[in-house]
Coordinates of C-alpha atoms and ligand atoms in Angstrom, one line a residue:
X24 CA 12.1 19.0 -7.2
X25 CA 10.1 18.1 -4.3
X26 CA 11.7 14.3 -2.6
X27 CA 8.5 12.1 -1.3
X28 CA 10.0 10.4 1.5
X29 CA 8.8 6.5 2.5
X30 CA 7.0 7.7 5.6
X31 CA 6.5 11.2 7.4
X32 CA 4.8 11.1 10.2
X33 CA 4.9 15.0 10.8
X34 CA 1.6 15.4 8.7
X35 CA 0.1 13.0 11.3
X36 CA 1.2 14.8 13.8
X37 CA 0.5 18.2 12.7
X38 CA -3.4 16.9 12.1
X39 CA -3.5 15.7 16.0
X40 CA -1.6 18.2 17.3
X41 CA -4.2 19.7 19.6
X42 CA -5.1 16.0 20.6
X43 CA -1.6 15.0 21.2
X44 CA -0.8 17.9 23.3
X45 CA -3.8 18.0 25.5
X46 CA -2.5 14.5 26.4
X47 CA 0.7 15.0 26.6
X48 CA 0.1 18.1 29.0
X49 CA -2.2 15.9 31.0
X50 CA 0.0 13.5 31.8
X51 CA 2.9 15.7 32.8
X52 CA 0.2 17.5 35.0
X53 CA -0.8 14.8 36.4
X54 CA 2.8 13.8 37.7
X55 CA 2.8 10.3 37.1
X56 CA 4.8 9.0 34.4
X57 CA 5.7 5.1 34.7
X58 CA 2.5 2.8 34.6
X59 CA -0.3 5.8 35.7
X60 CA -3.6 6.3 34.4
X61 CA -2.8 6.2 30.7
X62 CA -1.1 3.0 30.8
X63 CA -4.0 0.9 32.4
X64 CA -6.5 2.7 30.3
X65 CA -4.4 1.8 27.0
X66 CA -4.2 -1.4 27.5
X67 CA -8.1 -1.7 28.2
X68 CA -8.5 0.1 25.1
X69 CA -6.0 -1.8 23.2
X70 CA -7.2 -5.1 24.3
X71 CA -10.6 -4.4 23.3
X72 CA -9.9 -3.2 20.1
X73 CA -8.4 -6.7 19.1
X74 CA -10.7 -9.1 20.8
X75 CA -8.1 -10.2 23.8
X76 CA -8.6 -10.3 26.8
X77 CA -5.1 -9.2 27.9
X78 CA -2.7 -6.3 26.8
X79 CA 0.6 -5.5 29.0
X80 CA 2.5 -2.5 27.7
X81 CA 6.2 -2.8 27.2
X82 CA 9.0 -0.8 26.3
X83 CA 10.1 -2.1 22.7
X84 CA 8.5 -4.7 20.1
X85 CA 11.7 -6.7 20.8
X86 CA 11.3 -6.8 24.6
X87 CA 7.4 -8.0 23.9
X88 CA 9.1 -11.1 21.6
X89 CA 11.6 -11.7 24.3
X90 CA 9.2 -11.6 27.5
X91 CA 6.7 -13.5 25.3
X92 CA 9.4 -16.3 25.0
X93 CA 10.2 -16.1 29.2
X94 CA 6.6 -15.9 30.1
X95 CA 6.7 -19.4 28.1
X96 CA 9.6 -20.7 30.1
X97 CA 11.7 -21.1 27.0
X98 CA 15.6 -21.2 27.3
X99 CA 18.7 -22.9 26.5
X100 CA 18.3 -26.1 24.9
X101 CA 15.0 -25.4 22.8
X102 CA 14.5 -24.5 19.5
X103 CA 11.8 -21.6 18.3
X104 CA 11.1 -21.8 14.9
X105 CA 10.8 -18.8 12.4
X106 CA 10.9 -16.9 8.9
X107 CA 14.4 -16.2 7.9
X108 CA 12.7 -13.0 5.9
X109 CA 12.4 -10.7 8.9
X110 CA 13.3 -7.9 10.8
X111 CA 16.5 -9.2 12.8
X112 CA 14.3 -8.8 16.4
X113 CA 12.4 -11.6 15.7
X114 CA 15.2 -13.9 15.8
X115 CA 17.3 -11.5 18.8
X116 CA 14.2 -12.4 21.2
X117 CA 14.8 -16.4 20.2
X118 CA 19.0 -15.7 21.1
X119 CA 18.2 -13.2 24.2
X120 CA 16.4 -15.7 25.8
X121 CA 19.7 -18.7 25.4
X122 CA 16.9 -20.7 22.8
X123 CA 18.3 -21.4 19.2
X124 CA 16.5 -19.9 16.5
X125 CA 16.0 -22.2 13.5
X126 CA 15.2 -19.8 10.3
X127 CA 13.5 -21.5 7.4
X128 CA 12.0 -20.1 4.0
X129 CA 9.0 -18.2 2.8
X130 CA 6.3 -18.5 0.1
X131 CA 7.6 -17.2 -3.0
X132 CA 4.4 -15.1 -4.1
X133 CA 3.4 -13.9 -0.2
X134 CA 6.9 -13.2 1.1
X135 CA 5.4 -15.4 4.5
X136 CA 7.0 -18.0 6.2
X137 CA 6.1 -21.6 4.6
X138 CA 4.0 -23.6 6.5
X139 CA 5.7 -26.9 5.0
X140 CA 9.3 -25.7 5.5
X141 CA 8.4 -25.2 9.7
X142 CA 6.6 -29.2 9.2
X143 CA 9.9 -30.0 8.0
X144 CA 11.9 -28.5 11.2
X145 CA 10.4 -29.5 13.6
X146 CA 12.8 -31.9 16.2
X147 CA 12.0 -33.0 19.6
X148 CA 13.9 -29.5 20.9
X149 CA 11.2 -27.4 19.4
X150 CA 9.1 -25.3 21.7
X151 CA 7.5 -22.9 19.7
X152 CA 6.7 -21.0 16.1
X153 CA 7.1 -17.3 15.3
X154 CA 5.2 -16.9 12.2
X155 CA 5.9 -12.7 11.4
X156 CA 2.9 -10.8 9.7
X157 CA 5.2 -9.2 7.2
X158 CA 4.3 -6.2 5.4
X159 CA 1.1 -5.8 7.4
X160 CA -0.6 -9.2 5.7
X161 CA -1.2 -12.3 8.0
X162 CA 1.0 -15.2 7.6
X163 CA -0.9 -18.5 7.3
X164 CA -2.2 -18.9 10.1
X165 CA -4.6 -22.0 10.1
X166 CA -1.9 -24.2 8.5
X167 CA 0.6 -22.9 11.6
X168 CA -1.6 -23.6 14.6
X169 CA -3.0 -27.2 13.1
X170 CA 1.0 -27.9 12.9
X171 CA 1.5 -26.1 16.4
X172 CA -1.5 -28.2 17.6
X173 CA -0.1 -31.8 16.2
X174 CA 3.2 -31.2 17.9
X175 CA 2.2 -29.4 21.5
X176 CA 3.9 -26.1 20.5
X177 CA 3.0 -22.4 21.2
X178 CA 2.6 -19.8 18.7
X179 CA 4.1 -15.9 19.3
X180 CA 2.4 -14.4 16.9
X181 CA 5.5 -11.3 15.4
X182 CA 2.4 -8.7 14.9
X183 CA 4.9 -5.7 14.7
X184 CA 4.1 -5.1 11.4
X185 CA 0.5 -6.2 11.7
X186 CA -1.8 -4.0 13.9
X187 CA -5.8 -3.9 12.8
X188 CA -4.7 -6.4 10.0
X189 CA -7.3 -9.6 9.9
X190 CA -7.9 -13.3 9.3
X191 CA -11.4 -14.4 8.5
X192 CA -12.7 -11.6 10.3
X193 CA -10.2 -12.2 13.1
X194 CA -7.5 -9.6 14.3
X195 CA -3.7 -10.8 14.0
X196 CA -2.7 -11.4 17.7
X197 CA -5.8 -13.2 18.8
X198 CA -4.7 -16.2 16.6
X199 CA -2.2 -17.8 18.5
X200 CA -0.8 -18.6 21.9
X201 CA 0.9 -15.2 22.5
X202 CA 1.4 -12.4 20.6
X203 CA 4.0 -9.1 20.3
X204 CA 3.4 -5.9 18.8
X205 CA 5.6 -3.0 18.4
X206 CA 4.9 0.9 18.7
X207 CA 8.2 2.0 17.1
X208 CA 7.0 5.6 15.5
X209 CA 6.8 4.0 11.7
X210 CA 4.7 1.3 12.7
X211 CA 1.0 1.8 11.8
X212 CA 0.1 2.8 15.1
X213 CA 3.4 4.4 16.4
X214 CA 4.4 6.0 19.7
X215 CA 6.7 9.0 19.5
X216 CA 9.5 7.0 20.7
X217 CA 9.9 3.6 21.4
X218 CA 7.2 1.3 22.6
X219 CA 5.3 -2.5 22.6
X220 CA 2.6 -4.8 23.7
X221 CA 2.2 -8.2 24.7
X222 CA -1.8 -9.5 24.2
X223 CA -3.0 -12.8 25.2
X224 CA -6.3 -14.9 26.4
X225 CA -3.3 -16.3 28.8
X226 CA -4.5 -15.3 32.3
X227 CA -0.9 -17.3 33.6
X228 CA 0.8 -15.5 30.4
X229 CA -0.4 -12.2 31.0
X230 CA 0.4 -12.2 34.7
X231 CA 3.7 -13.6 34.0
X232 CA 4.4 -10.6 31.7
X233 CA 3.1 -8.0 34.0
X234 CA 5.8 -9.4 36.8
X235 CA 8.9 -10.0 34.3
X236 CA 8.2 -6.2 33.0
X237 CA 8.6 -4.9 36.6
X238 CA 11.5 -6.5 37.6
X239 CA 10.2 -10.2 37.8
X240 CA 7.5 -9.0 41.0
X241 CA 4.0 -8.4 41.9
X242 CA 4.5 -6.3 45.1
X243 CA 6.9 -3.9 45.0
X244 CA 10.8 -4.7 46.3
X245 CA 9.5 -8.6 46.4
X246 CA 10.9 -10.3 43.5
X247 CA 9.8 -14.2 42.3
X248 CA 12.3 -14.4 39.9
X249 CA 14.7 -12.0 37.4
X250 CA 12.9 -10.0 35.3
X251 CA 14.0 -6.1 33.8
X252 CA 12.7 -3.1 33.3
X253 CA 10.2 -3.0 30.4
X254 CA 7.7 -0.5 31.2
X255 CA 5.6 0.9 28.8
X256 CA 5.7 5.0 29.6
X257 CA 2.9 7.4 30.5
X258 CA 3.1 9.1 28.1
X259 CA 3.7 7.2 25.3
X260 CA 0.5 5.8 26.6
X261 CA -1.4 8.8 25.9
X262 CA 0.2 9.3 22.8
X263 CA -1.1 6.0 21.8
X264 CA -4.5 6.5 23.8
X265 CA -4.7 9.5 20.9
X266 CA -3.9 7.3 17.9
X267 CA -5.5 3.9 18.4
X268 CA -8.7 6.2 17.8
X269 CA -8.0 7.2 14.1
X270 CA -6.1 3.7 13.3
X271 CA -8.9 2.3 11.3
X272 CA -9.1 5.4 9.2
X273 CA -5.6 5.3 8.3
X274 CA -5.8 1.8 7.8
X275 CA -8.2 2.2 5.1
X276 CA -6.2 5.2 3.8
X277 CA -2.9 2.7 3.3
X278 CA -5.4 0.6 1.7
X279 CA -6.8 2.8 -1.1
X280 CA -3.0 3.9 -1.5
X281 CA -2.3 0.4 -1.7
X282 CA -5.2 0.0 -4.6
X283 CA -4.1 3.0 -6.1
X284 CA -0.7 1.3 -6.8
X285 CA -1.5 -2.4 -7.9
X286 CA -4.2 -0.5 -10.8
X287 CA -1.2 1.7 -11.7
X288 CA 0.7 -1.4 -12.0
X289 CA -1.6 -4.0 -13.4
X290 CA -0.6 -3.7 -17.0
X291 CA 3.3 -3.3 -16.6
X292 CA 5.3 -6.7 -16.8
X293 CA 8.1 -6.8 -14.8
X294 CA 6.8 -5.2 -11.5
X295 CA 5.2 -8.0 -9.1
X296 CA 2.4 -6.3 -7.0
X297 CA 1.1 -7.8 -3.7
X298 CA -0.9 -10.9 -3.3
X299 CA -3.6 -10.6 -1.5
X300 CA -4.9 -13.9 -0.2
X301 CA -8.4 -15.0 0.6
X302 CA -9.9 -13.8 3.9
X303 CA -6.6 -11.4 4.9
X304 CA -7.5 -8.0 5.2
X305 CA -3.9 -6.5 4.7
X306 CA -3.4 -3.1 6.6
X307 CA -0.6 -2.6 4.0
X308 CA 2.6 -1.6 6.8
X309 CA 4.7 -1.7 3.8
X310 CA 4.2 -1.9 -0.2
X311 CA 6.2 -3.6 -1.1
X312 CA 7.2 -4.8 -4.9
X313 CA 9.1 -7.2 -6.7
X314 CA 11.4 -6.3 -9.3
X315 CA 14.8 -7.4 -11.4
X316 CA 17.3 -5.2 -11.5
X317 CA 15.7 -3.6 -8.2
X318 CA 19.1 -1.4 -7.2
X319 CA 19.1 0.2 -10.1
X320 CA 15.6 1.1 -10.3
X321 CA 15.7 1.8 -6.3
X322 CA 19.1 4.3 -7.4
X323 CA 16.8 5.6 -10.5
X324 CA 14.0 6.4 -8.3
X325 CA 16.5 8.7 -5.8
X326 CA 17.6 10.4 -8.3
X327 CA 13.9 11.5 -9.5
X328 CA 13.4 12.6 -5.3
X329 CA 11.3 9.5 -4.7
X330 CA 12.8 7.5 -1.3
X331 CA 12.0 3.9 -1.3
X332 CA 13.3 0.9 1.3
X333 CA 14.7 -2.3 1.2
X334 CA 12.8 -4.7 3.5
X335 CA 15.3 -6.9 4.2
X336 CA 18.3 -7.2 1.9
X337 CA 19.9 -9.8 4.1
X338 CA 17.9 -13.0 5.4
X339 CA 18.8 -14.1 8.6
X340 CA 20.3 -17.3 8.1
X341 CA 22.7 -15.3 6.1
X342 CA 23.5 -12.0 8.9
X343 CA 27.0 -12.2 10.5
X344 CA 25.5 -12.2 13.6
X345 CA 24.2 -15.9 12.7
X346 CA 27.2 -17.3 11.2
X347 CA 27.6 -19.6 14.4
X348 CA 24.7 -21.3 12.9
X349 CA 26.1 -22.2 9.5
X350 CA 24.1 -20.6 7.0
X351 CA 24.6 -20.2 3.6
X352 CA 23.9 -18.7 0.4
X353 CA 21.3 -21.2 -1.5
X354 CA 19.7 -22.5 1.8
X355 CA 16.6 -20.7 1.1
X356 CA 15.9 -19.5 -2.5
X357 CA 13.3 -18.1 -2.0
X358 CA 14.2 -15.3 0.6
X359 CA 17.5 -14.8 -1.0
X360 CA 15.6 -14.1 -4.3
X361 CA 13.0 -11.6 -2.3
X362 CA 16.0 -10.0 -0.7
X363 CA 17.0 -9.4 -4.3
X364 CA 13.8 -8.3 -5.3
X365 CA 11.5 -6.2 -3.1
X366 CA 10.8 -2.7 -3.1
X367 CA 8.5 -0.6 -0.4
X368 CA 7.3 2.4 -1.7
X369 CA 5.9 5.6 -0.2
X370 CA 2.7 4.6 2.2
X371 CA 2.0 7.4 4.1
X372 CA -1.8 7.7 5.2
X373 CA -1.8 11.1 4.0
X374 CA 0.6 11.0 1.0
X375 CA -1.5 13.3 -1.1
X376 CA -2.8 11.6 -4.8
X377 CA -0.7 14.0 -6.6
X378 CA 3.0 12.4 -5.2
X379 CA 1.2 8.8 -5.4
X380 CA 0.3 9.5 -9.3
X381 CA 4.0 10.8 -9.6
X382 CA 5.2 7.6 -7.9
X383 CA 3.6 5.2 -9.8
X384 CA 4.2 6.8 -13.0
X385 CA 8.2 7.0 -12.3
X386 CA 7.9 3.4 -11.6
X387 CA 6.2 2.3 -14.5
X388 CA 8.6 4.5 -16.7
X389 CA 11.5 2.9 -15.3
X390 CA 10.6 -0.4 -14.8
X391 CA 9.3 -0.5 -18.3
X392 CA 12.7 0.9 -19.7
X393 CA 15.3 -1.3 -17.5
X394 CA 12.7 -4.8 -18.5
X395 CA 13.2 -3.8 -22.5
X396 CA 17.2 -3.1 -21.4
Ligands
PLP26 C1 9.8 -3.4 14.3 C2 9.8 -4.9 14.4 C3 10.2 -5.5 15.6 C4 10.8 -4.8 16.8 O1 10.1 -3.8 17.3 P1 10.8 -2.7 18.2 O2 9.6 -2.0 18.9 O3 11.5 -1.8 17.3 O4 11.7 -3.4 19.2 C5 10.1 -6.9 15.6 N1 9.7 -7.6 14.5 C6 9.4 -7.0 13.4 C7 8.9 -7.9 12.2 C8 9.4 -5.6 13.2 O5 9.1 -5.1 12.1

């Protein structure tokens, strides 16, 4: 039986090989490989691509969320304010800097963070909002600035997930103060190792980030203050340089897959398809559905070769790493029912129609039999 795994991004690669390589050889001909050519040129590109004005590239997704927070000047004593459904670097960045994250809930149907649960947390400590684009669909955006606005806070926009998705015509990580994305290889535009932006209209922001990447100077061996080592590489750079140029094709691949799945799934009760809501153009990083009994049909679906993921199966409020902050079970339903509930299923760009059909139909079968159970 052939398996159909989540992702593989070899059949990317194998398409652009002769792209990737010529770049790849160019930069290791060239003989410059930490912030050359490539780098600059990326972040031009990248930049222009979303409507900002700035792009630094960093080393990691969770160093962009931590210098994001620096370049801000928050630190011990403030509170940053964020989804408890998310990737665990979201809240790490918050901690790294010596802030205090406070987690609250999501939207039941959207799986976003809730606009009115972050009205409700908000104390004279609190600096700043990290609404996370989860799955690849924006977070609600004009109801987080207006509150943002009312209370002087920034927004870092979590676009990890996000890249080319859009709000009224607008991409994610124009839409608030600051924003982070990451270039881990299974993100929709993926390095070949690991990688991450910062983009802002910030000229103080982005020259901030530029120093703190390069440890915290502007002229070499003179140092304003502490900053690390979070260089973007050369040649991740041209590996990027490569891929930002076929993104919005593979973006509207995930989105026909996407498509292809909620029509497959229209008529079965029991499986909960995405919401799409007015004016978000989702770039689909994950699709993800909801469903009872969702380890047994996760275990069923192994055993017919199909790999699916669990995105998250532990809010944060609830990871051991957060105990000192007193969480527990029944302080937000309505993560702890997604983390439950959620299913992401294949979403390769190129997973060919013949696995897809095979996909949905094993899903339907199953879900149908386990809901009658
Ligand atoms: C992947 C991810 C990150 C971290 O990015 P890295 O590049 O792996 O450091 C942060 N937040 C979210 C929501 C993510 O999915």
């Amino acid at each position: 039986m052939k398996q159909i795994p989540i992702l593989d991004l070899r059949g990317q690669h194998r398409a652009l090989r002769d792209e990737l390589m010529t770049a790849i050889e160019g930069v290791i001909d060239a003989g410059q490989y930490i912030v050359g050519p490539n780098v600059g040129a990326f972040e031009n590109e990248f930049a222009d691509y979303l409507g900002a004005r700035h792009a630094i590239g960093l080393n990691s997704g969770t160093d962009a969320l931590h210098l994001a927070l620096r370049a801000l000047d928050i630190g011990p004593g403030d509170e940053v304010i964020t989804t408890t459904f998310s990737f665990i670097a979201t809240a790490e960045a918050i901690s790294i800097v010596g802030a205090t994250p406070v987690f609250v809930d999501i939207d039941p149907w959207t799986y976003q963070i809730d606009p009115r649960s972050v009205q409700a947390s908000i104390t004279s400590r609190t600096r700043a909002i990290i609404p996370v684009h989860l799955y690849g669909s924006p977070a609600p955006m004009s109801e987080i600035t207006r509150i943002a606005q009312q209370h002087g806070l920034a927004v870092i926009e979590d676009c990890a997930q996000s890249v080319a998705a859009e709000l009224e015509g607008r991409k994610t990580g124009t839409l608030g103060t600051i924003a982070a994305f990451s270039f881990f290889p299974s993100k929709n535009l993926g390095a070949c190792g690991d990688a991450g932006a910062i983009v802002t209209d910030r000229e103080d922001l982005a020259q901030r980030v530029r120093a703190l990447r390069a440890h915290g100077g502007r002229k070499k061996y003179y140092h304003e203050e502490i900053g690390l080592n979070s260089r973007l590489d050369e040649l991740q750079a041209a590996i990027l340089r490569v891929k930002l140029r076929h993104l919005d094709v593979w973006t509207m691949a995930r989105r026909a897959i996407a498509e292809r799945y909620n029509a497959g799934f229209a008529t079965v009760t029991g499986i909960r398809t995405p919401v799409e809501e007015p004016g978000c153009y989702n770039v689909y990083h994950q699709y993800t559905i909801g469903v009872g009994e969702r380890d047994v049909l996760q275990a069923k679906l192994r055993e017919a070769g199909i790999s699916t993921a669990v995105y998250y199966p532990l809010p944060l409020h609830l990871q051991p790493a957060y105990a000192m902050l007193g969480g527990k079970p029944g302080d937000m339903p309505f993560a702890e029912e997604a983390a439950r509930s959620v299913l992401s299923l294949p979403i390769s760009p190129d997973i060919s129609d013949e696995d897809q059909a095979r996909v949905v139909e094993s899903v339907r079968d199953l879900a149908v039999t386990l809901s009658a159970a």
